[in-house]
């Protein structure tokens, strides 16, 4: 009979966890209100509140064992939220890079710019398609661009400590395509010259990217003349004139992509249809919003899987800590619980009371872990090799309200499992046996 009961409890835990994961915040609020109503307006609920009040009032006397639960769960939530914040910040940086009124054109079946090569004829034909916005001179706002990998010494590292940065060769229209890119220090490069402007993120990562410094790229000397800020993934790049970059790296007149600004988002369909229907072109067309969002998917999934795996391992440890602590607490209060049972308290209020005690400690641990994760990691700068690029991407960790809510749900789930089995044991313990225990 005991084995059957434990099996049913296990099934209950699995069912509750599945529902809990799928439950939105307003569902949790509704559930909490229903539970509060049950405790306030039913006899058994009032009994559970009375028993829970006694147990919670003694937490101060059990500060050591209570701290084990709180600190353990706080550690789980803090680590989980921090790792998920890394994925959130990475994805947010790439999402901000694109928009639905700009499009990127690459060679057909190319997953990323670094894999794409457009010949000169394609680069000439693409800006002639309908739907592209035009500047004051009537020229299409289209920027044929090339991306290559360049190695630079990492700031603060040894002389041999180098990292990869993405060097982007752009046309004069690159600034009209991306109006959010602004020169914040120095000046823009002059066309036809071996001059570079560097993103703020790249300037923080690599040595020698201050205006006025000379660096060695592709067997040539280049002068850094300015620093730009875009607030997105472009901040991690180094820009130069496309023709000069192509000559230096022997790419001829080919380009990796053509980025265009559309007259409005509705023009995308006609622009894409025109290029897809042109037999002279074999290209793929995407809005830059879709393109950069897809680039973030793979890495975000990896970070999320790592975060959940690490969090799950830590959660198991915290769960056993909670089980051990609550079993000890129930054993210490065995006579008190037996006395309540003897004077007419049924088993349900006892179960709910022990569960409430554990859930309260879990809630405190979850709030503490979320607060620490937000204070320490929100806005923290990090970098990693970005998918679809040949350089490091600088980004900031983002502890969003959704991640804090996820961490809190994990904390309450740990508290539920950690309190359920001790609570059931307390309710099932024979009164006569409990009265003989110390």
JSON list of N, CA, C and O in Angstrom, two decimals, residues 324-345:
[
{"chain": "A", "resi": 324, "resn": "UNK", "atom": "N", "xyz": [15.40, 16.93, 2.94]},
{"chain": "A", "resi": 324, "resn": "UNK", "atom": "CA", "xyz": [16.07, 16.57, 4.19]},
{"chain": "A", "resi": 324, "resn": "UNK", "atom": "C", "xyz": [15.68, 17.52, 5.32]},
{"chain": "A", "resi": 324, "resn": "UNK", "atom": "O", "xyz": [15.39, 17.09, 6.45]},
{"chain": "A", "resi": 325, "resn": "UNK", "atom": "N", "xyz": [15.66, 18.82, 5.00]},
{"chain": "A", "resi": 325, "resn": "UNK", "atom": "CA", "xyz": [15.32, 19.81, 6.02]},
{"chain": "A", "resi": 325, "resn": "UNK", "atom": "C", "xyz": [13.89, 19.66, 6.49]},
{"chain": "A", "resi": 325, "resn": "UNK", "atom": "O", "xyz": [13.60, 19.72, 7.70]},
{"chain": "A", "resi": 326, "resn": "UNK", "atom": "N", "xyz": [12.97, 19.46, 5.55]},
{"chain": "A", "resi": 326, "resn": "UNK", "atom": "CA", "xyz": [11.56, 19.38, 5.93]},
{"chain": "A", "resi": 326, "resn": "UNK", "atom": "C", "xyz": [11.25, 18.05, 6.64]},
{"chain": "A", "resi": 326, "resn": "UNK", "atom": "O", "xyz": [10.41, 18.02, 7.54]},
{"chain": "A", "resi": 327, "resn": "UNK", "atom": "N", "xyz": [11.92, 16.96, 6.26]},
{"chain": "A", "resi": 327, "resn": "UNK", "atom": "CA", "xyz": [11.74, 15.71, 6.99]},
{"chain": "A", "resi": 327, "resn": "UNK", "atom": "C", "xyz": [12.19, 15.88, 8.45]},
{"chain": "A", "resi": 327, "resn": "UNK", "atom": "O", "xyz": [11.53, 15.39, 9.38]},
{"chain": "A", "resi": 328, "resn": "UNK", "atom": "N", "xyz": [13.32, 16.60, 8.62]},
{"chain": "A", "resi": 328, "resn": "UNK", "atom": "CA", "xyz": [13.80, 16.85, 9.98]},
{"chain": "A", "resi": 328, "resn": "UNK", "atom": "C", "xyz": [12.83, 17.74, 10.75]},
{"chain": "A", "resi": 328, "resn": "UNK", "atom": "O", "xyz": [12.58, 17.52, 11.95]},
{"chain": "A", "resi": 329, "resn": "UNK", "atom": "N", "xyz": [12.27, 18.74, 10.07]},
{"chain": "A", "resi": 329, "resn": "UNK", "atom": "CA", "xyz": [11.32, 19.64, 10.73]},
{"chain": "A", "resi": 329, "resn": "UNK", "atom": "C", "xyz": [10.06, 18.89, 11.14]},
{"chain": "A", "resi": 329, "resn": "UNK", "atom": "O", "xyz": [9.51, 19.10, 12.23]},
{"chain": "A", "resi": 330, "resn": "UNK", "atom": "N", "xyz": [9.57, 18.01, 10.26]},
{"chain": "A", "resi": 330, "resn": "UNK", "atom": "CA", "xyz": [8.39, 17.22, 10.57]},
{"chain": "A", "resi": 330, "resn": "UNK", "atom": "C", "xyz": [8.66, 16.28, 11.74]},
{"chain": "A", "resi": 330, "resn": "UNK", "atom": "O", "xyz": [7.82, 16.12, 12.65]},
{"chain": "A", "resi": 331, "resn": "UNK", "atom": "N", "xyz": [9.85, 15.65, 11.73]},
{"chain": "A", "resi": 331, "resn": "UNK", "atom": "CA", "xyz": [10.19, 14.74, 12.84]},
{"chain": "A", "resi": 331, "resn": "UNK", "atom": "C", "xyz": [10.25, 15.49, 14.16]},
{"chain": "A", "resi": 331, "resn": "UNK", "atom": "O", "xyz": [9.81, 14.98, 15.20]},
{"chain": "A", "resi": 332, "resn": "UNK", "atom": "N", "xyz": [10.79, 16.72, 14.15]},
{"chain": "A", "resi": 332, "resn": "UNK", "atom": "CA", "xyz": [10.89, 17.49, 15.39]},
{"chain": "A", "resi": 332, "resn": "UNK", "atom": "C", "xyz": [9.52, 17.93, 15.90]},
{"chain": "A", "resi": 332, "resn": "UNK", "atom": "O", "xyz": [9.34, 18.15, 17.11]},
{"chain": "A", "resi": 333, "resn": "UNK", "atom": "N", "xyz": [8.56, 18.05, 14.99]},
{"chain": "A", "resi": 333, "resn": "UNK", "atom": "CA", "xyz": [7.22, 18.51, 15.39]},
{"chain": "A", "resi": 333, "resn": "UNK", "atom": "C", "xyz": [6.21, 17.35, 15.39]},
{"chain": "A", "resi": 333, "resn": "UNK", "atom": "O", "xyz": [5.01, 17.58, 15.29]},
{"chain": "A", "resi": 334, "resn": "UNK", "atom": "N", "xyz": [6.72, 16.12, 15.46]},
{"chain": "A", "resi": 334, "resn": "UNK", "atom": "CA", "xyz": [5.84, 14.95, 15.36]},
{"chain": "A", "resi": 334, "resn": "UNK", "atom": "C", "xyz": [4.77, 14.96, 16.45]},
{"chain": "A", "resi": 334, "resn": "UNK", "atom": "O", "xyz": [3.59, 14.69, 16.18]},
{"chain": "A", "resi": 335, "resn": "UNK", "atom": "N", "xyz": [5.17, 15.27, 17.68]},
{"chain": "A", "resi": 335, "resn": "UNK", "atom": "CA", "xyz": [4.20, 15.26, 18.77]},
{"chain": "A", "resi": 335, "resn": "UNK", "atom": "C", "xyz": [3.16, 16.37, 18.58]},
{"chain": "A", "resi": 335, "resn": "UNK", "atom": "O", "xyz": [1.96, 16.17, 18.85]},
{"chain": "A", "resi": 336, "resn": "UNK", "atom": "N", "xyz": [3.63, 17.53, 18.11]},
{"chain": "A", "resi": 336, "resn": "UNK", "atom": "CA", "xyz": [2.70, 18.65, 17.89]},
{"chain": "A", "resi": 336, "resn": "UNK", "atom": "C", "xyz": [1.67, 18.28, 16.81]},
{"chain": "A", "resi": 336, "resn": "UNK", "atom": "O", "xyz": [0.47, 18.52, 16.98]},
{"chain": "A", "resi": 337, "resn": "UNK", "atom": "N", "xyz": [2.15, 17.67, 15.71]},
{"chain": "A", "resi": 337, "resn": "UNK", "atom": "CA", "xyz": [1.25, 17.27, 14.63]},
{"chain": "A", "resi": 337, "resn": "UNK", "atom": "C", "xyz": [0.29, 16.18, 15.10]},
{"chain": "A", "resi": 337, "resn": "UNK", "atom": "O", "xyz": [-0.90, 16.19, 14.79]},
{"chain": "A", "resi": 338, "resn": "UNK", "atom": "N", "xyz": [0.83, 15.21, 15.89]},
{"chain": "A", "resi": 338, "resn": "UNK", "atom": "CA", "xyz": [-0.03, 14.14, 16.40]},
{"chain": "A", "resi": 338, "resn": "UNK", "atom": "C", "xyz": [-1.11, 14.68, 17.33]},
{"chain": "A", "resi": 338, "resn": "UNK", "atom": "O", "xyz": [-2.26, 14.21, 17.33]},
{"chain": "A", "resi": 339, "resn": "UNK", "atom": "N", "xyz": [-0.75, 15.69, 18.14]},
{"chain": "A", "resi": 339, "resn": "UNK", "atom": "CA", "xyz": [-1.73, 16.29, 19.03]},
{"chain": "A", "resi": 339, "resn": "UNK", "atom": "C", "xyz": [-2.86, 16.95, 18.24]},
{"chain": "A", "resi": 339, "resn": "UNK", "atom": "O", "xyz": [-4.04, 16.82, 18.57]},
{"chain": "A", "resi": 340, "resn": "UNK", "atom": "N", "xyz": [-2.48, 17.66, 17.16]},
{"chain": "A", "resi": 340, "resn": "UNK", "atom": "CA", "xyz": [-3.49, 18.28, 16.30]},
{"chain": "A", "resi": 340, "resn": "UNK", "atom": "C", "xyz": [-4.39, 17.22, 15.68]},
{"chain": "A", "resi": 340, "resn": "UNK", "atom": "O", "xyz": [-5.62, 17.40, 15.61]},
{"chain": "A", "resi": 341, "resn": "UNK", "atom": "N", "xyz": [-3.79, 16.11, 15.24]},
{"chain": "A", "resi": 341, "resn": "UNK", "atom": "CA", "xyz": [-4.59, 15.03, 14.66]},
{"chain": "A", "resi": 341, "resn": "UNK", "atom": "C", "xyz": [-5.53, 14.44, 15.71]},
{"chain": "A", "resi": 341, "resn": "UNK", "atom": "O", "xyz": [-6.68, 14.08, 15.42]},
{"chain": "A", "resi": 342, "resn": "UNK", "atom": "N", "xyz": [-5.04, 14.32, 16.96]},
{"chain": "A", "resi": 342, "resn": "UNK", "atom": "CA", "xyz": [-5.83, 13.70, 18.02]},
{"chain": "A", "resi": 342, "resn": "UNK", "atom": "C", "xyz": [-7.04, 14.53, 18.41]},
{"chain": "A", "resi": 342, "resn": "UNK", "atom": "O", "xyz": [-8.08, 14.00, 18.82]},
{"chain": "A", "resi": 343, "resn": "UNK", "atom": "N", "xyz": [-6.93, 15.87, 18.28]},
{"chain": "A", "resi": 343, "resn": "UNK", "atom": "CA", "xyz": [-8.05, 16.74, 18.68]},
{"chain": "A", "resi": 343, "resn": "UNK", "atom": "C", "xyz": [-8.99, 17.03, 17.51]},
{"chain": "A", "resi": 343, "resn": "UNK", "atom": "O", "xyz": [-9.86, 17.90, 17.62]},
{"chain": "A", "resi": 344, "resn": "UNK", "atom": "N", "xyz": [-8.77, 16.35, 16.38]},
{"chain": "A", "resi": 344, "resn": "UNK", "atom": "CA", "xyz": [-9.75, 16.44, 15.31]},
{"chain": "A", "resi": 344, "resn": "UNK", "atom": "C", "xyz": [-9.29, 17.07, 14.01]},
{"chain": "A", "resi": 344, "resn": "UNK", "atom": "O", "xyz": [-10.08, 17.19, 13.07]},
{"chain": "A", "resi": 345, "resn": "UNK", "atom": "N", "xyz": [-8.01, 17.48, 13.90]},
{"chain": "A", "resi": 345, "resn": "UNK", "atom": "CA", "xyz": [-7.52, 18.06, 12.64]},
{"chain": "A", "resi": 345, "resn": "UNK", "atom": "C", "xyz": [-7.31, 16.93, 11.64]},
{"chain": "A", "resi": 345, "resn": "UNK", "atom": "O", "xyz": [-6.56, 15.98, 11.92]}
]
